[in-house]
Coordinates of C-alpha atoms in Angstrom, one line a residue:
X1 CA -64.0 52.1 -75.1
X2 CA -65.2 49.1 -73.0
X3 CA -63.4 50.2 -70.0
X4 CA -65.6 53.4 -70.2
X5 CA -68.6 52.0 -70.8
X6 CA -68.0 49.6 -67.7
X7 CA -66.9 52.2 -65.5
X8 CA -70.5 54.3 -66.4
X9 CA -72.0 51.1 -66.0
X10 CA -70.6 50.8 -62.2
X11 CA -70.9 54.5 -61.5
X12 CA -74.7 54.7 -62.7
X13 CA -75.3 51.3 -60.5
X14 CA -73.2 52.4 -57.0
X15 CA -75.3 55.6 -57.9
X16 CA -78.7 53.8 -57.9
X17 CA -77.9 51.5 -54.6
X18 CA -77.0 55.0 -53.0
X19 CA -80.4 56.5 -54.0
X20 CA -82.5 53.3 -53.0
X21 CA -80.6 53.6 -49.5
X22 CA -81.6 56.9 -49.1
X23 CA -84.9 56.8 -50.2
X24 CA -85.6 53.5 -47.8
X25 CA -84.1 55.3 -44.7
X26 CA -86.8 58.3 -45.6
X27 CA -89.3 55.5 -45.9
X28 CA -88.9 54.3 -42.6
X29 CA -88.7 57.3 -40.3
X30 CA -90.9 55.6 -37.5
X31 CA -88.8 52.3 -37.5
X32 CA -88.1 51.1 -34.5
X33 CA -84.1 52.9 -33.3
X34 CA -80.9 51.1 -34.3
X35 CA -82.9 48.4 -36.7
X36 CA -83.8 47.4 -40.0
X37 CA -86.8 45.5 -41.2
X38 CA -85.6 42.0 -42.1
X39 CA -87.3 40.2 -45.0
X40 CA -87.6 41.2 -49.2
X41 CA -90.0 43.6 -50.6
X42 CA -92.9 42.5 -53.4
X43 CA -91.3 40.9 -56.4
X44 CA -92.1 44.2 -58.5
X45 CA -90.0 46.4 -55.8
X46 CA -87.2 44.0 -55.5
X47 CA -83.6 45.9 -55.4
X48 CA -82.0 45.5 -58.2
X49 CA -78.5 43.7 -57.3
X50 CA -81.1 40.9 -55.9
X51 CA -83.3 40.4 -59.3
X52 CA -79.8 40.4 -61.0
X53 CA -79.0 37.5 -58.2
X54 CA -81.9 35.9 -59.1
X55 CA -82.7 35.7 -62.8
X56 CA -78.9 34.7 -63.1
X57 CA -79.6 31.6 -60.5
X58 CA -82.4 30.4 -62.9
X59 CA -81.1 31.4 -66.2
X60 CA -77.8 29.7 -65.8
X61 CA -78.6 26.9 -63.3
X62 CA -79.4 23.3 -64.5
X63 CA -80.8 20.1 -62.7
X64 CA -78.7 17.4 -62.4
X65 CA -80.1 13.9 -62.4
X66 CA -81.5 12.8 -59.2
X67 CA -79.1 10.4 -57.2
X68 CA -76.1 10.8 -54.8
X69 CA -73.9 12.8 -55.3
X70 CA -75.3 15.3 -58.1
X71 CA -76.8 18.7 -57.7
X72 CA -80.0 18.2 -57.3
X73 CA -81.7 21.5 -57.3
X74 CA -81.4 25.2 -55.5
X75 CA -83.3 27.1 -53.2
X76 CA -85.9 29.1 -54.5
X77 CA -87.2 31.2 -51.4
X78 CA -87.1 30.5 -47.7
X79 CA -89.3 31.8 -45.0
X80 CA -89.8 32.4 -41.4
X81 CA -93.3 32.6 -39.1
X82 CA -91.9 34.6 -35.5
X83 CA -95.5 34.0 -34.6
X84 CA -96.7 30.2 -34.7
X85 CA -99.7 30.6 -37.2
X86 CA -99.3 33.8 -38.3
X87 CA -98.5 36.0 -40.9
X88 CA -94.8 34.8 -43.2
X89 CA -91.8 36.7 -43.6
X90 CA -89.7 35.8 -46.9
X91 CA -85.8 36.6 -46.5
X92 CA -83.2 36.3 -48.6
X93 CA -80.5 34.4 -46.4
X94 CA -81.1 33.2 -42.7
X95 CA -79.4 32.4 -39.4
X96 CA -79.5 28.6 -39.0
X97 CA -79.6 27.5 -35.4
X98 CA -79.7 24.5 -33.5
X99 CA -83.7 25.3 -33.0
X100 CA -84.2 26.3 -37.3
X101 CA -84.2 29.3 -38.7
X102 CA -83.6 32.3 -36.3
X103 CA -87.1 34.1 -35.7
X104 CA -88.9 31.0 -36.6
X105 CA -91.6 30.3 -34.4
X106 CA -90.1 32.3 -31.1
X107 CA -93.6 32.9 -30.5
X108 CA -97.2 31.6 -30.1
X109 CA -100.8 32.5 -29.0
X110 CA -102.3 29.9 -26.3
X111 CA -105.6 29.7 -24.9
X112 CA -106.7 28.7 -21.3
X113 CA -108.8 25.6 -21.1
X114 CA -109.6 23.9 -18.0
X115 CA -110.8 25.3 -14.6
X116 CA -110.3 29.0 -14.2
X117 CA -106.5 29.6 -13.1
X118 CA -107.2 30.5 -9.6
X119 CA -109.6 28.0 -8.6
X120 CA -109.1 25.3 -6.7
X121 CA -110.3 23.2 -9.3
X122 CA -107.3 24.1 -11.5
X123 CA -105.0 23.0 -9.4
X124 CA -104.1 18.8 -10.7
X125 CA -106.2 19.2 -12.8
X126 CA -104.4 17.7 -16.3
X127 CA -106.9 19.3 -18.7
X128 CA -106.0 23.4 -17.2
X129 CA -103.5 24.9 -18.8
X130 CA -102.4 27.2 -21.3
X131 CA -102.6 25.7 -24.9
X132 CA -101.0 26.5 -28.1
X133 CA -103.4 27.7 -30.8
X134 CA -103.1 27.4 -34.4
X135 CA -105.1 28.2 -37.6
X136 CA -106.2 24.6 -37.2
X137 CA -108.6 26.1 -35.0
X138 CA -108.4 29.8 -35.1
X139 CA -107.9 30.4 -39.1
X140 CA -108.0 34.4 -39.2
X141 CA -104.2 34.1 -37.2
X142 CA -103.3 34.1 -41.1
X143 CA -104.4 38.2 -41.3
X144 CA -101.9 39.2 -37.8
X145 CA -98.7 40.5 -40.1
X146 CA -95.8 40.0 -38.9
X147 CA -93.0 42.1 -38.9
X148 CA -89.1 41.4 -37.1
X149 CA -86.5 44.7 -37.0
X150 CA -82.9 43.1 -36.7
X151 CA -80.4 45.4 -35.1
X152 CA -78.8 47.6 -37.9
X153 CA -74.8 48.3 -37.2
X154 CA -75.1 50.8 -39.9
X155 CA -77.9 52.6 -38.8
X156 CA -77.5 56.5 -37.4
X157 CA -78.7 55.8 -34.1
X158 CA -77.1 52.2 -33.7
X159 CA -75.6 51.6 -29.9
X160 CA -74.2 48.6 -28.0
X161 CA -76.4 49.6 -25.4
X162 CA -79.4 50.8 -27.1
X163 CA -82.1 48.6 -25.8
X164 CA -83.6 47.1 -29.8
X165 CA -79.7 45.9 -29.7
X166 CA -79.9 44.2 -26.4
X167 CA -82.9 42.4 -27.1
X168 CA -82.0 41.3 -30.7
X169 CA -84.1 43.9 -32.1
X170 CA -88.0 44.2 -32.1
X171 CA -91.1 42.4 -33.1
X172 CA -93.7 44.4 -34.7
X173 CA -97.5 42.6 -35.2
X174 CA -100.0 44.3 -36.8
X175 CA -103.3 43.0 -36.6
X176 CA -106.8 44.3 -37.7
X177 CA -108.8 46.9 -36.5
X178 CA -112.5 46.9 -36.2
X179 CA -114.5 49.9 -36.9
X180 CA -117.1 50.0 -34.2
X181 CA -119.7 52.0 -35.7
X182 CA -119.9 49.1 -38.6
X183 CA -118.4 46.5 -36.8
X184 CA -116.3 45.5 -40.2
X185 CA -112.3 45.6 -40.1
X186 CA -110.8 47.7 -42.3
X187 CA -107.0 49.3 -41.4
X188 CA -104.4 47.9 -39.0
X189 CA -103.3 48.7 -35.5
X190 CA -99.8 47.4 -34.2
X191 CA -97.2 46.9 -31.0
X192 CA -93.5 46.4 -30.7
X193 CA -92.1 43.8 -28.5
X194 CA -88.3 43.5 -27.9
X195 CA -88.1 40.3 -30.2
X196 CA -85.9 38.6 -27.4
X197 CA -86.1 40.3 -24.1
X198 CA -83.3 40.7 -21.8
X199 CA -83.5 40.3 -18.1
X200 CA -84.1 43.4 -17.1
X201 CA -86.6 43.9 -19.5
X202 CA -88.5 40.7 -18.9
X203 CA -88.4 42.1 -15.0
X204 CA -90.1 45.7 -16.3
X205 CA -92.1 44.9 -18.5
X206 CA -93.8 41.8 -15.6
X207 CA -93.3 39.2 -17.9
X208 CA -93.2 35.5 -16.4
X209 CA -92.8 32.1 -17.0
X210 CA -95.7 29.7 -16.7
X211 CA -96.4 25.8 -18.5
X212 CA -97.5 25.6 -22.1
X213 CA -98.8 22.7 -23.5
X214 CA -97.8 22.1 -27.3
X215 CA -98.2 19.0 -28.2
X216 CA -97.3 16.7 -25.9
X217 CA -94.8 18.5 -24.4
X218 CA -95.4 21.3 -21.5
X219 CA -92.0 23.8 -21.4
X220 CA -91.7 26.8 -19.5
X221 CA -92.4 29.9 -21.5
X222 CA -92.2 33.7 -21.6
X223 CA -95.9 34.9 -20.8
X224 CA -96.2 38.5 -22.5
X225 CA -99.5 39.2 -21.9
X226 CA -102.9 37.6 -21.3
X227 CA -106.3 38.7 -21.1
X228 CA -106.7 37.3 -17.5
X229 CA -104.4 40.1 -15.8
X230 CA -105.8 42.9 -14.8
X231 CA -102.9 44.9 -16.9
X232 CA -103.4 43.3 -19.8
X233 CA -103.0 45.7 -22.8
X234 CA -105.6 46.4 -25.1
X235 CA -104.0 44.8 -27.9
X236 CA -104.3 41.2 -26.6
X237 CA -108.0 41.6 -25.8
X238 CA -108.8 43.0 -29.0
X239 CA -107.1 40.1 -31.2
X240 CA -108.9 37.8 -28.8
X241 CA -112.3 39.1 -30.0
X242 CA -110.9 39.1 -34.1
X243 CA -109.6 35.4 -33.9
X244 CA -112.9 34.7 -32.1
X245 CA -111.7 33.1 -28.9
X246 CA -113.9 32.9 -26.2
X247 CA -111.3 31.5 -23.5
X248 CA -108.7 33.5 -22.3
X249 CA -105.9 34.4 -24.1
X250 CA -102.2 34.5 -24.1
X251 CA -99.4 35.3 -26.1
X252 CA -95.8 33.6 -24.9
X253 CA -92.2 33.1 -26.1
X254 CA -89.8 30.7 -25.7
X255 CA -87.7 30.7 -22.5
X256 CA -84.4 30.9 -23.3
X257 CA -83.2 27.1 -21.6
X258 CA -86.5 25.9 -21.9
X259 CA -86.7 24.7 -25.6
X260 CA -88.4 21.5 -26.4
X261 CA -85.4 18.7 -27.3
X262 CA -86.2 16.6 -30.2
X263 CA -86.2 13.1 -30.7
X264 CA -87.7 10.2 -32.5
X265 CA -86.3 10.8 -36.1
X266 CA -84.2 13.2 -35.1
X267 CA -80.3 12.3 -34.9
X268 CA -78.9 12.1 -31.2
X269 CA -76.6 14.5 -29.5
X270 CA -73.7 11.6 -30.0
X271 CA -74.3 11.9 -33.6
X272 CA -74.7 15.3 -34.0
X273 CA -72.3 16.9 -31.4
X274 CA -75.3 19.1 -29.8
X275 CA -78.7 18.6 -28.8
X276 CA -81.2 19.8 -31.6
X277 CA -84.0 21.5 -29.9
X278 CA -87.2 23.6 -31.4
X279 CA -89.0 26.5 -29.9
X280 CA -92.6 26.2 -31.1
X281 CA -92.6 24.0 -34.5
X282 CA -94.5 21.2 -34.2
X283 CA -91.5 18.9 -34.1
X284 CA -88.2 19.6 -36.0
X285 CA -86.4 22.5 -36.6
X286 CA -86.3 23.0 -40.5
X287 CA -89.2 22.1 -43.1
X288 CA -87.9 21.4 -47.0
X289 CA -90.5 21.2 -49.9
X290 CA -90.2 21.1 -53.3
X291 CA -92.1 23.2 -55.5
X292 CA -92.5 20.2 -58.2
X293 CA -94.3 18.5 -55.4
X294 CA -96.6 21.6 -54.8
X295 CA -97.0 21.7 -58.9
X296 CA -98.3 18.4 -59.2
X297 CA -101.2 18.7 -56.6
X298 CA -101.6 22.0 -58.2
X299 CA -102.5 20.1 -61.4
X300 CA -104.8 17.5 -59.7
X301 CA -106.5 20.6 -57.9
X302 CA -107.3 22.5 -61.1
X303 CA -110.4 20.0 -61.9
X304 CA -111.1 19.3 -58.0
X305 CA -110.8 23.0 -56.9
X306 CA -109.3 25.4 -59.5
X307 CA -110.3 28.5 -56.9
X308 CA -107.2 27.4 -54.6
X309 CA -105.2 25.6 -57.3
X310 CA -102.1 27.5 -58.0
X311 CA -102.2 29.1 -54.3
X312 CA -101.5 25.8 -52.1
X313 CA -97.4 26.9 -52.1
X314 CA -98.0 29.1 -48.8
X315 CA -100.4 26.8 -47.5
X316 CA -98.0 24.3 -46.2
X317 CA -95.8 27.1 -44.0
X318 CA -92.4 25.2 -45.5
X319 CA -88.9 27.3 -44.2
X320 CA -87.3 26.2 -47.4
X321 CA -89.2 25.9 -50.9
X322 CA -86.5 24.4 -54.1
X323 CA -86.8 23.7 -57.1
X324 CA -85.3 21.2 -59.4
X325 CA -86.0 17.9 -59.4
X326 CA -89.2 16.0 -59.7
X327 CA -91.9 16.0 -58.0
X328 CA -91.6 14.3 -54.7
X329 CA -87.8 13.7 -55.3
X330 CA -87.4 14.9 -51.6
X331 CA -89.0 11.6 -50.3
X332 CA -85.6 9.2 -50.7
X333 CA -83.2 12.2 -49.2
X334 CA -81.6 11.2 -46.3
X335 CA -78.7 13.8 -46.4
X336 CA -78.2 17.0 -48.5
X337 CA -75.9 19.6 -48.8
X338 CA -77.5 23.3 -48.8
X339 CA -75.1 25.7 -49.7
X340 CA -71.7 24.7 -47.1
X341 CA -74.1 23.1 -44.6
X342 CA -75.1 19.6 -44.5
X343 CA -78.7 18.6 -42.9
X344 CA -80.2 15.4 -42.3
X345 CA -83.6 14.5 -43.7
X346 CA -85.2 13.0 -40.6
X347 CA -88.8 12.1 -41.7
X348 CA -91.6 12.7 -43.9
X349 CA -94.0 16.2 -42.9
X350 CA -97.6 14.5 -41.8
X351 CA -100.2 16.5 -42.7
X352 CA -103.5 17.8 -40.7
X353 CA -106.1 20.2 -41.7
X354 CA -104.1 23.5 -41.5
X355 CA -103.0 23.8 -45.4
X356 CA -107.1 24.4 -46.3
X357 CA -106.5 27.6 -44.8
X358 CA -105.9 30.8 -47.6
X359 CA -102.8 32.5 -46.1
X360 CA -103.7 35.8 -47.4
X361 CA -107.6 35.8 -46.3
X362 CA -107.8 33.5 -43.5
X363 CA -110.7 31.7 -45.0
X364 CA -110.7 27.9 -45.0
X365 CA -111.4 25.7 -48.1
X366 CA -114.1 22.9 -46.8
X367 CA -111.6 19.9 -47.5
X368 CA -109.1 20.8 -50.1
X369 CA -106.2 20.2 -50.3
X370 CA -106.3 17.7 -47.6
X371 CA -109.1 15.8 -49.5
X372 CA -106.8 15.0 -52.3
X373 CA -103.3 15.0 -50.1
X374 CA -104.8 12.0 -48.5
X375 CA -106.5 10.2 -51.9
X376 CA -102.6 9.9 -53.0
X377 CA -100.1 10.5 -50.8
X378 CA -100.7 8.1 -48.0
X379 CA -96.7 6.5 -48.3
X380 CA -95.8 6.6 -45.3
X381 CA -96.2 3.0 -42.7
X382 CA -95.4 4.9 -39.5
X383 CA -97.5 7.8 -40.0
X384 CA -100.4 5.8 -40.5
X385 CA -102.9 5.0 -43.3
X386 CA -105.2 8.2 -43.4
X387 CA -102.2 10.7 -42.5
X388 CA -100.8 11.9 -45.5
X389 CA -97.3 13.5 -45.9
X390 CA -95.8 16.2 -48.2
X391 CA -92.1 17.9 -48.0
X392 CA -89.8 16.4 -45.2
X393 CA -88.6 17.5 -41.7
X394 CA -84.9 18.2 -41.4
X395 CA -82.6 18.5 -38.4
X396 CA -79.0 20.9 -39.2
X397 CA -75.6 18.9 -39.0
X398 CA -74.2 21.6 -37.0
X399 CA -75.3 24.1 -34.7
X400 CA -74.9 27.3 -36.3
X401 CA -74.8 28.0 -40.2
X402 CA -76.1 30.4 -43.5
X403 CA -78.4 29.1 -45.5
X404 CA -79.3 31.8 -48.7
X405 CA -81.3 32.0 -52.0
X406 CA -80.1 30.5 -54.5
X407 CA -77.6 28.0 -52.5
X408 CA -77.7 24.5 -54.6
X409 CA -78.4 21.7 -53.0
X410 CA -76.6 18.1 -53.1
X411 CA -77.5 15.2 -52.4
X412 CA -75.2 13.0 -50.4
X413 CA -77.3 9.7 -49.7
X414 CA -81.1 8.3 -50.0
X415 CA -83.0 6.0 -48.2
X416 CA -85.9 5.0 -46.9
X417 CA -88.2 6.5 -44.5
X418 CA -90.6 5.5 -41.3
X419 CA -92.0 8.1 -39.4
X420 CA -92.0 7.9 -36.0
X421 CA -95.2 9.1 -34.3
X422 CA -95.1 10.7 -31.0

């Protein structure tokens, strides 16, 4: 009798991943050929073999005690941002590489400052160039959506040679639209880019390399299109009047050879057995948080500024959020295991002005939560006294690994920390 009822059990369940296949392929008729959307859907849309994933990891799991050596927690969700400052994508599981997560911050928006380019003035000059934008300064990069088609073996009109496969499939960014007559935004338009363009492509579509400043380092990049080109498409000019940016404006990726190597913290190539490089993070590949740490600001927020408190998760733009331990646990981890791959924990995250900014809306807070970040969690010597820090930066032991939902994490020693400023 139980071998029937497991057997209907399995049949009615292969039965509903067979409908939900079909009924997601008639869903995305306009996708872009031989791909498949990476990322989840909404919680309340989730497939059903992942909620069984999920309420199993918290139902069954249990936090072991904080030290070396135990189990210290499991990862709760991860997420990538293709485009510096914009719009999140949750996944599941992702690609590590020796530069993070793969999509993570493969692109950016930059604005010209300085001299004209074409003037004589520009030339020398230290202060023209194009320079990477953030919502530090342009907050309404939080509304550009982001979406990144991954080339889809199983899909009908899947080819080696199809050109979504040669480019490692296709970036999608919607962004809104305004309605001229009213001048309000209302619906979306979008473009496709190939997400990493081959050299033929990069030679047809007129894409070059020029400097980018980020930081303090200035890398060749991938200009896509800016609004000083005669051909520029109407897409970049029409984000550059939504963000509000009255310089020119540019839209790059990282050149493949060209990625920025990291240091200070960061274990050497000796060490590690490769260079670890980022593309455009701010400095390390990989940011960790713990979502005990976000709950306990939460709680001081609820008197300070109960409109934001319970939303400030998303406002740090962390690739990997756990949960576990205690709040700020993650500040004596040195090395962890995620899942089969080991990671050093290089340095404490400093914190600017960015996390005031609503992810959904766009709309920054006056001073929270940076006001109360800094009234308690100024720890760290190197970083300064009125830099505060929250969640740590982490560099990958090896080059290339999985890192998934639900993977536990270990701890394998603690320490101390000192940032290191650049």
């Amino acid at each position: 009798m139980l071998s029937l009822v497991t057997s209907f059990l399995l049949c009615a369940f292969l039965s509903i991943l067979f409908l939900s296949r079909i009924w997601e392929t008639s869903k995305q008729s306009d996708k872009p050929r031989a791909c498949k959307k990476i990322g989840v859907r909404s919680r309340g849309s989730y497939p059903l073999w992942r909620t069984i994933t999920r309420i199993m990891s918290s139902r069954w799991w249990r936090p072991g005690p904080d030290k070396q050596g135990s189990i210290a927690g499991v990862v709760e969700s991860l997420y990538v941002y293709p485009i510096k400052s914009c719009r999140a994508i949750e996944v599941e599981e992702a690609e590590n590489l020796s530069m993070g997560l793969k999509y993570d911050r493969a692109f950016t928006f930059a604005e010209f400052r300085g001299s004209p380019q074409g003037s004589n003035l520009s030339k020398g000059s230290e202060s023209a160039g194009w320079h990477f934008l953030t919502q530090r300064k342009y907050g309404k990069l939080a509304n550009i959506v982001i979406e990144v088609w991954a080339p889809d073996p199983d899909s009908l009109d899947y080819a080696p040679g199809e050109p979504n496969v040669l480019s490692d499939g296709v970036l999608l960014v919607r962004y809104p639209n305004m309605d001229h007559s009213t001048g309000d935004y209302k619906d979306h338009k979008s473009f496709e880019l190939p997400f990493n363009p081959t050299a033929g492509q990069i030679r047809n579509q007129g894409y070059v390399t020029e400097r980018l400043t980020i930081w303090k380092d200035s890398p060749e990049a991938l200009l896509i299109a800016s609004t000083d080109r005669t051909d520029c498409p109407p897409w970049i000019k029409e984000i550059q009047t939504y963000i509000g940016c009255s310089k020119p404006l540019a839209l790059f990726r990282v050149a493949t050879g060209h990625e920025r190597q990291v240091f200070r913290n960061a274990p050497g190539e000796a060490q590690l057995g490769y260079q670890s490089v980022v593309g455009f993070a701010d400095a390390y590949p990989l940011h960790l948080l713990g979502l005990a740490s976000v709950a306990d600001l939460d709680e001081k927020l609820q008197t300070i500024a109960p409109e934001i408190a319970g939303s400030s998760a998303s406002r740090f733009r962390a690739n990997i959020y756990f949960k576990g331990p205690a709040a700020y646990a993650e500040d004596s981890w040195k090395r962890i295991r995620i899942g089969q791959q080991i990671y050093y924990v290089v340095c404490r995250t400093t914190r600017c002005e960015l996390p005031n900014t609503d992810q959904l809306t766009g709309k920054k807070h006056l001073s929270e939560p940076s006001k109360t970040i800094r009234s308690y969690r100024n720890i760290d010597e190197g970083a300064g006294p009125k830099m505060a820090c929250m969640g740590m930066q982490m560099v990958p032991a090896a080059e290339r690994g999985i890192i998934r939902v639900g993977d536990e994490i270990e701890i394998l020693e603690t320490g101390e920390h000192r940032y290191i400023r650049q």
